[in-house]
Amino acid sequence: MSHAVIIKDAVKKYGDFTALKQVNLEIQPGEFFTLLGPSGCGKTTLLRMIAGFNSVDGGEIRFDDKVINNVEAHKRDIGMVFQNYAIFPHLTVAENVAYGLKARKTPKQEIPGRVEEALKLVQIEKLKDRKPNELSGGQQQRVALARAFVIEPSVLLMDEPLSNLDAKLRVQMRTVIKKLQKRLGITTVYVTHDQEEALAISDRIAVMKEGNIMQVGTPEQIYKKPENAFVAGFIGTSNFMDCIVSGNDPDHASLEIKGEHSLPARLRTPYSGNAILSARPEQLFFDQEQGLSGTVSFSTFLGDFIEYEILLDNGQTIQLNEYTKDVHTVRPDGEKVHINFNMDAVSLYRTDTQEVISK
C-alpha cells in the first residue's frame, strides 16, 4: 500500500549553511512527484532526508500519519534507485534483484517467482544469468528498477536515475519508468535537473531554488502559468522584456514596452509600476502591421515548427516559434517583421518581487 509523504517545515543545515529552508510539501498516495531545480537547490538533500540518509534538523517528515524523522532508513519501507545504479558487479542480474528480498527475509520459496515477475516488468527476463559488466547502460538501469520494484515498497525514491544514459535512451527509459509507476501505483519521488524529463514524467512538480520551493503544480501549470520569474526562466524558453504597467483597474490594465508598443493586460490585483513581460516562443506571432519592429536574423526548421531568432530594433534578441501546419514557407534571414503577443497566454511579473501579477 502506497503512503502519502508529508513534509512540514523541513530544515537541513550544514554548519552555517542552510540547505533547506522550512520546506512544505504534500505528496499524494500513488503520485509521481518530481523535485526539479538547478544543481545545489536542495532537491537531493530533501530526497535523502525522506530516505533516512540525511538527518532532519527542523520540522518533520511523515508517511501518512507516522513521523519518520528518527526511523532508520532500512525500516522506512522505501525503494531507492540511484544515479550510478549501485548494482553489485559480482552478482548476476537475478541475484541483484533478489538481494532486497533476502535482506527483508522473504520466504525462500517466494523469491524466484517474484524475481522473475520483476524482470518481466522491465523486460530483461532473458538476461537474468548475466553479470552487470555484460549489460548496456540501459539494461543496468532496468536491473536497478527491478530491484527497487521487487520489494513492493510503499514509497519509491529516484535520484537522477537517467543522467548517465544517452539522450535517446533517456527518452525510452523515462517512458518505461512512468508506465511501470502507473501500473504499480507506488508513491514516487523523483529528482532531476532536466526540465523536459520532469514535464514528461510527472503528475506534479516542485520547482526548487536555493533551498526553497518556488512553485508546485502539474506540468501544464508549471509551464503555462509560472508563479514567478525564476520558474518562467528555468522551465522551457522564455523571452523577458521590461515594461511599465498601468493597472488601477486590473481588468483593464495596459503595459508599454520601452515606449514602442502598448498592450492590454489583465491583472490579479491593481498594480502600476515597473514589470517584466515573459513570453514563450509560441506565445509570440508575426503581425502584419502592429507590434515590435525587428529583423529575422536566423531560422531553424525543426519539422513541426520553425524556430526564428529575431533582432528587435531596440537591440534585444528574442525567439519565436511558428508551427509548420499554419505556414507554408520559411521566412528568409534579413526580412523585416513586426512581433506581437498572445496576451491571454503571456505572464507579467513585478520587477521588485519577481512575483506574478497577471491573471
Short mmCIF file of C-alpha atoms in Angstrom, two decimals:
data_model
loop_
_atom_site.label_atom_id
_atom_site.label_comp_id
_atom_site.label_asym_id
_atom_site.label_seq_id
_atom_site.Cartn_x
_atom_site.Cartn_y
_atom_site.Cartn_z
CA MET A 1 0.00 0.00 0.00
CA SER A 2 1.41 3.39 -1.00
CA HIS A 3 1.89 6.17 1.54
CA ALA A 4 1.32 9.89 1.36
CA VAL A 5 4.57 11.77 2.03
CA ILE A 6 4.02 14.87 4.17
CA ILE A 7 6.88 17.34 4.62
CA LYS A 8 6.27 20.12 7.13
CA ASP A 9 8.71 22.99 7.76
CA ALA A 10 11.68 20.75 6.91
CA VAL A 11 15.10 22.28 7.58
CA LYS A 12 18.56 20.94 6.80
CA LYS A 13 21.76 22.72 7.84
CA TYR A 14 25.42 22.07 7.16
CA GLY A 15 27.24 24.29 9.66
CA ASP A 16 26.28 27.88 8.89
CA PHE A 17 24.76 26.92 5.51
CA THR A 18 21.02 26.20 5.38
CA ALA A 19 20.41 23.77 2.52
CA LEU A 20 16.62 23.52 3.07
CA LYS A 21 14.58 26.42 4.43
CA GLN A 22 11.29 25.29 6.01
CA VAL A 23 10.09 23.25 3.05
CA ASN A 24 6.43 22.20 2.96
CA LEU A 25 5.06 19.58 0.56
CA GLU A 26 2.22 17.08 0.50
CA ILE A 27 2.69 14.17 -1.92
CA GLN A 28 -0.40 12.06 -2.50
CA PRO A 29 -0.50 8.23 -2.34
CA GLY A 30 0.36 6.77 -5.76
CA GLU A 31 1.52 10.13 -7.13
CA PHE A 32 4.55 10.60 -9.38
CA PHE A 33 6.09 13.71 -7.82
CA THR A 34 9.26 15.36 -9.13
CA LEU A 35 11.72 17.65 -7.36
CA LEU A 36 13.18 19.84 -10.09
CA GLY A 37 15.83 22.52 -9.94
CA PRO A 38 19.42 23.50 -10.71
CA SER A 39 22.44 21.97 -9.00
CA GLY A 40 22.67 22.96 -5.34
CA CYS A 41 18.98 23.82 -4.92
CA GLY A 42 18.40 21.16 -2.23
CA LYS A 43 16.43 18.55 -4.18
CA THR A 44 18.77 15.61 -3.50
CA THR A 45 19.18 16.74 0.12
CA LEU A 46 15.40 16.56 0.56
CA LEU A 47 15.19 13.15 -1.13
CA ARG A 48 17.91 11.79 1.16
CA MET A 49 16.01 13.14 4.18
CA ILE A 50 12.92 11.22 3.04
CA ALA A 51 15.10 8.13 2.58
CA GLY A 52 16.67 8.45 6.04
CA PHE A 53 20.21 9.01 4.74
CA ASN A 54 20.23 12.65 5.96
CA SER A 55 19.05 13.79 9.38
CA VAL A 56 16.20 16.29 9.77
CA ASP A 57 17.35 19.47 11.54
CA GLY A 58 13.91 21.06 11.81
CA GLY A 59 10.28 20.26 11.03
CA GLU A 60 9.04 16.77 10.30
CA ILE A 61 8.58 14.18 7.57
CA ARG A 62 5.61 11.81 7.76
CA PHE A 63 4.47 8.76 5.85
CA ASP A 64 0.70 9.18 6.22
CA ASP A 65 0.28 9.96 9.95
CA LYS A 66 3.59 8.45 11.10
CA VAL A 67 6.51 10.81 11.78
CA ILE A 68 9.66 9.12 10.39
CA ASN A 69 12.32 11.68 11.36
CA ASN A 70 14.14 9.19 13.58
CA VAL A 71 13.17 5.94 11.84
CA GLU A 72 16.21 4.11 10.44
CA ALA A 73 16.47 4.03 6.65
CA HIS A 74 16.06 0.24 6.34
CA LYS A 75 12.82 0.40 8.34
CA ARG A 76 11.09 3.03 6.18
CA ASP A 77 9.68 0.64 3.53
CA ILE A 78 11.24 2.54 0.63
CA GLY A 79 12.81 1.53 -2.66
CA MET A 80 15.72 3.59 -3.97
CA VAL A 81 17.13 4.00 -7.50
CA PHE A 82 20.45 5.83 -7.61
CA GLN A 83 22.18 7.84 -10.34
CA ASN A 84 25.01 5.30 -10.59
CA TYR A 85 22.66 2.23 -10.45
CA ALA A 86 24.58 0.79 -7.40
CA ILE A 87 24.18 -2.80 -8.60
CA PHE A 88 26.62 -5.44 -7.35
CA PRO A 89 29.19 -6.37 -10.04
CA HIS A 90 29.86 -9.87 -8.63
CA LEU A 91 26.17 -10.92 -8.67
CA THR A 92 24.05 -11.95 -11.65
CA VAL A 93 21.01 -9.91 -12.69
CA ALA A 94 18.67 -12.29 -10.85
CA GLU A 95 20.87 -12.26 -7.73
CA ASN A 96 20.95 -8.46 -7.74
CA VAL A 97 17.16 -8.29 -7.92
CA ALA A 98 16.79 -10.93 -5.21
CA TYR A 99 19.11 -9.10 -2.82
CA GLY A 100 16.45 -6.83 -1.31
CA LEU A 101 14.03 -9.72 -0.85
CA LYS A 102 16.67 -11.70 1.04
CA ALA A 103 17.50 -8.67 3.18
CA ARG A 104 13.81 -8.45 4.12
CA LYS A 105 13.80 -12.16 4.99
CA THR A 106 11.26 -13.05 2.31
CA PRO A 107 10.50 -16.81 2.37
CA LYS A 108 13.00 -18.61 0.08
CA GLN A 109 10.32 -20.31 -1.97
CA GLU A 110 8.76 -16.94 -2.92
CA ILE A 111 11.95 -15.28 -4.14
CA PRO A 112 12.44 -16.91 -7.60
CA GLY A 113 8.88 -16.17 -8.67
CA ARG A 114 8.99 -12.55 -7.53
CA VAL A 115 12.37 -12.01 -9.21
CA GLU A 116 11.05 -13.47 -12.46
CA GLU A 117 7.98 -11.22 -12.28
CA ALA A 118 10.11 -8.11 -11.66
CA LEU A 119 12.43 -8.94 -14.56
CA LYS A 120 9.43 -9.38 -16.86
CA LEU A 121 8.10 -5.98 -15.75
CA VAL A 122 11.27 -4.28 -17.01
CA GLN A 123 11.62 -6.71 -19.96
CA ILE A 124 15.02 -8.23 -19.14
CA GLU A 125 13.98 -11.72 -18.03
CA LYS A 126 16.28 -13.26 -20.68
CA LEU A 127 19.30 -11.56 -19.10
CA LYS A 128 18.82 -12.99 -15.61
CA ASP A 129 22.06 -15.03 -15.60
CA ARG A 130 24.33 -12.24 -16.88
CA LYS A 131 26.71 -10.15 -14.79
CA PRO A 132 26.41 -6.32 -14.83
CA ASN A 133 29.58 -5.91 -16.95
CA GLU A 134 27.81 -7.83 -19.74
CA LEU A 135 24.94 -5.31 -19.84
CA SER A 136 24.43 -1.97 -21.55
CA GLY A 137 23.72 1.18 -19.51
CA GLY A 138 20.02 0.92 -20.21
CA GLN A 139 19.94 -2.74 -19.18
CA GLN A 140 21.79 -1.95 -15.94
CA GLN A 141 19.23 0.75 -15.20
CA ARG A 142 16.43 -1.77 -15.72
CA VAL A 143 18.12 -4.05 -13.18
CA ALA A 144 18.16 -1.19 -10.68
CA LEU A 145 14.48 -0.56 -11.35
CA ALA A 146 13.55 -4.23 -10.96
CA ARG A 147 15.47 -4.39 -7.68
CA ALA A 148 13.55 -1.37 -6.37
CA PHE A 149 10.13 -2.58 -7.55
CA VAL A 150 10.51 -6.21 -6.42
CA ILE A 151 10.34 -5.39 -2.70
CA GLU A 152 6.97 -3.67 -3.30
CA PRO A 153 7.89 -0.52 -1.34
CA SER A 154 5.31 1.96 -0.12
CA VAL A 155 7.47 4.83 -1.41
CA LEU A 156 9.91 4.76 -4.33
CA LEU A 157 12.72 7.34 -4.41
CA MET A 158 14.74 8.07 -7.58
CA ASP A 159 17.81 10.31 -7.66
CA GLU A 160 18.69 11.44 -11.22
CA PRO A 161 18.28 7.83 -12.45
CA LEU A 162 18.68 8.62 -16.16
CA SER A 163 21.52 11.14 -16.11
CA ASN A 164 24.18 8.59 -17.16
CA LEU A 165 22.28 7.47 -20.27
CA ASP A 166 22.47 8.92 -23.77
CA ALA A 167 19.67 11.20 -24.97
CA LYS A 168 17.69 8.60 -26.95
CA LEU A 169 17.88 6.02 -24.19
CA ARG A 170 16.83 8.60 -21.59
CA VAL A 171 13.61 9.20 -23.52
CA GLN A 172 12.94 5.45 -23.77
CA MET A 173 13.65 4.81 -20.09
CA ARG A 174 11.54 7.68 -18.79
CA THR A 175 8.59 6.12 -20.66
CA VAL A 176 9.37 2.74 -19.09
CA ILE A 177 9.55 4.30 -15.61
CA LYS A 178 6.29 6.19 -15.99
CA LYS A 179 4.39 3.16 -17.31
CA LEU A 180 5.71 0.94 -14.51
CA GLN A 181 4.88 3.51 -11.84
CA LYS A 182 1.38 3.97 -13.20
CA ARG A 183 0.81 0.22 -13.37
CA LEU A 184 2.09 -0.44 -9.82
CA GLY A 185 0.66 2.71 -8.20
CA ILE A 186 3.68 3.33 -5.97
CA THR A 187 4.14 6.81 -4.49
CA THR A 188 7.25 8.04 -6.31
CA VAL A 189 9.53 10.98 -5.53
CA TYR A 190 11.86 11.68 -8.45
CA VAL A 191 14.81 14.08 -8.55
CA THR A 192 16.07 15.65 -11.77
CA HIS A 193 17.56 18.87 -13.13
CA ASP A 194 16.20 18.04 -16.61
CA GLN A 195 13.10 20.15 -17.18
CA GLU A 196 11.91 18.19 -20.24
CA GLU A 197 12.19 14.95 -18.30
CA ALA A 198 10.19 16.43 -15.42
CA LEU A 199 7.43 17.71 -17.71
CA ALA A 200 7.17 14.35 -19.50
CA ILE A 201 7.08 12.05 -16.50
CA SER A 202 5.41 13.83 -13.56
CA ASP A 203 1.93 14.10 -12.12
CA ARG A 204 3.14 17.19 -10.23
CA ILE A 205 6.42 19.07 -9.97
CA ALA A 206 8.03 21.14 -7.22
CA VAL A 207 10.50 23.65 -8.66
CA MET A 208 13.26 24.44 -6.17
CA LYS A 209 15.80 27.24 -5.81
CA GLU A 210 18.36 27.74 -3.02
CA GLY A 211 16.52 25.51 -0.55
CA ASN A 212 13.07 26.97 -1.23
CA ILE A 213 10.02 25.71 -3.10
CA MET A 214 9.28 28.23 -5.85
CA GLN A 215 6.14 26.59 -7.25
CA VAL A 216 4.22 23.30 -7.06
CA GLY A 217 1.87 22.28 -9.86
CA THR A 218 1.10 19.97 -12.74
CA PRO A 219 3.48 20.08 -15.73
CA GLU A 220 0.90 22.17 -17.62
CA GLN A 221 0.53 24.65 -14.74
CA ILE A 222 4.29 24.98 -14.29
CA TYR A 223 4.87 25.59 -17.99
CA LYS A 224 1.88 27.75 -18.87
CA LYS A 225 1.40 29.71 -15.64
CA PRO A 226 4.76 30.20 -13.87
CA GLU A 227 4.21 31.87 -10.49
CA ASN A 228 7.46 33.83 -10.60
CA ALA A 229 10.19 34.90 -12.99
CA PHE A 230 12.57 32.15 -11.82
CA VAL A 231 10.16 29.37 -12.81
CA ALA A 232 9.40 31.10 -16.12
CA GLY A 233 13.11 31.23 -16.90
CA PHE A 234 14.02 27.77 -15.64
CA ILE A 235 11.22 25.81 -17.33
CA GLY A 236 11.38 25.92 -21.12
CA THR A 237 12.38 29.04 -23.05
CA SER A 238 11.06 32.50 -22.19
CA ASN A 239 11.60 35.94 -23.70
CA PHE A 240 11.79 38.57 -20.95
CA MET A 241 11.06 42.24 -21.65
CA ASP A 242 10.99 45.21 -19.32
CA CYS A 243 7.74 47.14 -19.38
CA ILE A 244 5.68 49.67 -17.43
CA VAL A 245 2.23 48.60 -16.23
CA SER A 246 -0.71 50.91 -15.58
CA GLY A 247 -3.32 48.91 -13.74
CA ASN A 248 -5.53 50.75 -11.29
CA ASP A 249 -8.37 48.76 -12.87
CA PRO A 250 -6.93 45.22 -13.01
CA ASP A 251 -9.40 44.03 -15.67
CA HIS A 252 -8.46 46.88 -17.99
CA ALA A 253 -4.76 47.39 -17.38
CA SER A 254 -2.19 48.28 -20.01
CA LEU A 255 1.54 47.88 -20.44
CA GLU A 256 4.13 49.64 -22.51
CA ILE A 257 7.33 48.03 -23.78
CA LYS A 258 10.20 50.53 -23.96
CA GLY A 259 7.92 53.25 -25.28
CA GLU A 260 7.42 51.33 -28.52
CA HIS A 261 4.36 49.13 -28.12
CA SER A 262 1.30 49.27 -25.86
CA LEU A 263 -0.77 46.21 -24.99
CA PRO A 264 -3.89 45.48 -22.92
CA ALA A 265 -3.47 43.30 -19.84
CA ARG A 266 -5.50 41.71 -17.07
CA LEU A 267 -4.05 41.67 -13.56
CA ARG A 268 -4.80 39.74 -10.38
CA THR A 269 -4.89 42.93 -8.30
CA PRO A 270 -4.35 46.64 -9.03
CA TYR A 271 -0.69 47.45 -9.78
CA SER A 272 1.12 50.26 -11.54
CA GLY A 273 4.88 50.35 -11.96
CA ASN A 274 7.83 48.50 -13.43
CA ALA A 275 7.21 44.94 -14.56
CA ILE A 276 8.66 42.10 -16.61
CA LEU A 277 6.76 40.57 -19.51
CA SER A 278 7.52 36.86 -20.05
CA ALA A 279 6.54 35.34 -23.39
CA ARG A 280 7.37 31.83 -24.56
CA PRO A 281 8.36 31.45 -28.25
CA GLU A 282 4.94 30.02 -29.16
CA GLN A 283 3.19 32.95 -27.42
CA LEU A 284 4.61 35.40 -29.98
CA PHE A 285 3.39 35.81 -33.55
CA PHE A 286 4.20 37.76 -36.70
CA ASP A 287 1.82 40.68 -37.20
CA GLN A 288 1.21 42.45 -40.50
CA GLU A 289 1.38 45.98 -39.10
CA GLN A 290 1.40 46.27 -35.30
CA GLY A 291 3.95 45.17 -32.72
CA LEU A 292 7.65 45.45 -32.06
CA SER A 293 9.75 46.01 -35.19
CA GLY A 294 12.63 43.70 -35.91
CA THR A 295 14.57 41.62 -38.41
CA VAL A 296 14.82 37.85 -38.88
CA SER A 297 18.44 37.08 -38.07
CA PHE A 298 18.35 33.27 -38.08
CA SER A 299 15.87 30.44 -38.66
CA THR A 300 15.94 26.72 -37.89
CA PHE A 301 13.49 24.26 -39.47
CA LEU A 302 12.63 21.61 -36.87
CA GLY A 303 9.91 19.63 -38.61
CA ASP A 304 6.71 20.55 -36.82
CA PHE A 305 7.83 24.13 -36.17
CA ILE A 306 10.28 26.78 -37.34
CA GLU A 307 12.41 28.47 -34.69
CA TYR A 308 13.22 32.10 -35.50
CA GLU A 309 15.78 34.35 -33.89
CA ILE A 310 14.58 37.94 -34.21
CA LEU A 311 16.75 41.01 -33.61
CA LEU A 312 14.39 43.76 -32.45
CA ASP A 313 15.05 47.36 -33.42
CA ASN A 314 15.57 48.13 -29.72
CA GLY A 315 18.59 45.79 -29.73
CA GLN A 316 17.06 42.80 -27.92
CA THR A 317 17.15 39.32 -29.46
CA ILE A 318 14.09 37.10 -28.98
CA GLN A 319 12.95 33.64 -30.08
CA LEU A 320 9.65 33.00 -31.88
CA ASN A 321 8.27 29.62 -32.95
CA GLU A 322 5.92 29.29 -35.92
CA TYR A 323 4.21 25.93 -36.50
CA THR A 324 4.53 24.41 -39.96
CA LYS A 325 0.88 23.32 -40.01
CA ASP A 326 -0.01 27.03 -40.09
CA VAL A 327 2.54 28.26 -42.66
CA HIS A 328 3.97 27.07 -45.97
CA THR A 329 7.33 28.83 -46.20
CA VAL A 330 10.29 29.75 -44.03
CA ARG A 331 10.93 33.48 -43.71
CA PRO A 332 14.35 34.46 -45.10
CA ASP A 333 17.10 35.97 -42.96
CA GLY A 334 17.01 39.74 -43.14
CA GLU A 335 13.23 40.04 -43.54
CA LYS A 336 11.69 42.98 -41.68
CA VAL A 337 8.90 41.86 -39.34
CA HIS A 338 6.53 43.01 -36.61
CA ILE A 339 6.19 40.89 -33.48
CA ASN A 340 3.06 40.76 -31.32
CA PHE A 341 1.92 38.84 -28.24
CA ASN A 342 -0.84 36.43 -27.25
CA MET A 343 -1.83 38.38 -24.15
CA ASP A 344 -4.08 35.57 -22.87
CA ALA A 345 -1.00 33.34 -22.55
CA VAL A 346 1.95 35.55 -21.54
CA SER A 347 2.86 36.30 -17.91
CA LEU A 348 3.65 39.56 -16.11
CA TYR A 349 5.87 39.84 -13.01
CA ARG A 350 6.64 42.71 -10.66
CA THR A 351 10.22 43.85 -11.16
CA ASP A 352 10.91 44.15 -7.44
CA THR A 353 9.47 40.86 -6.10
CA GLN A 354 9.55 38.79 -9.33
CA GLU A 355 6.05 37.51 -8.41
CA VAL A 356 3.30 37.07 -10.98
CA ILE A 357 0.71 39.84 -11.32
CA SER A 358 -1.13 38.76 -14.49
CA LYS A 359 -4.32 36.70 -14.44
#
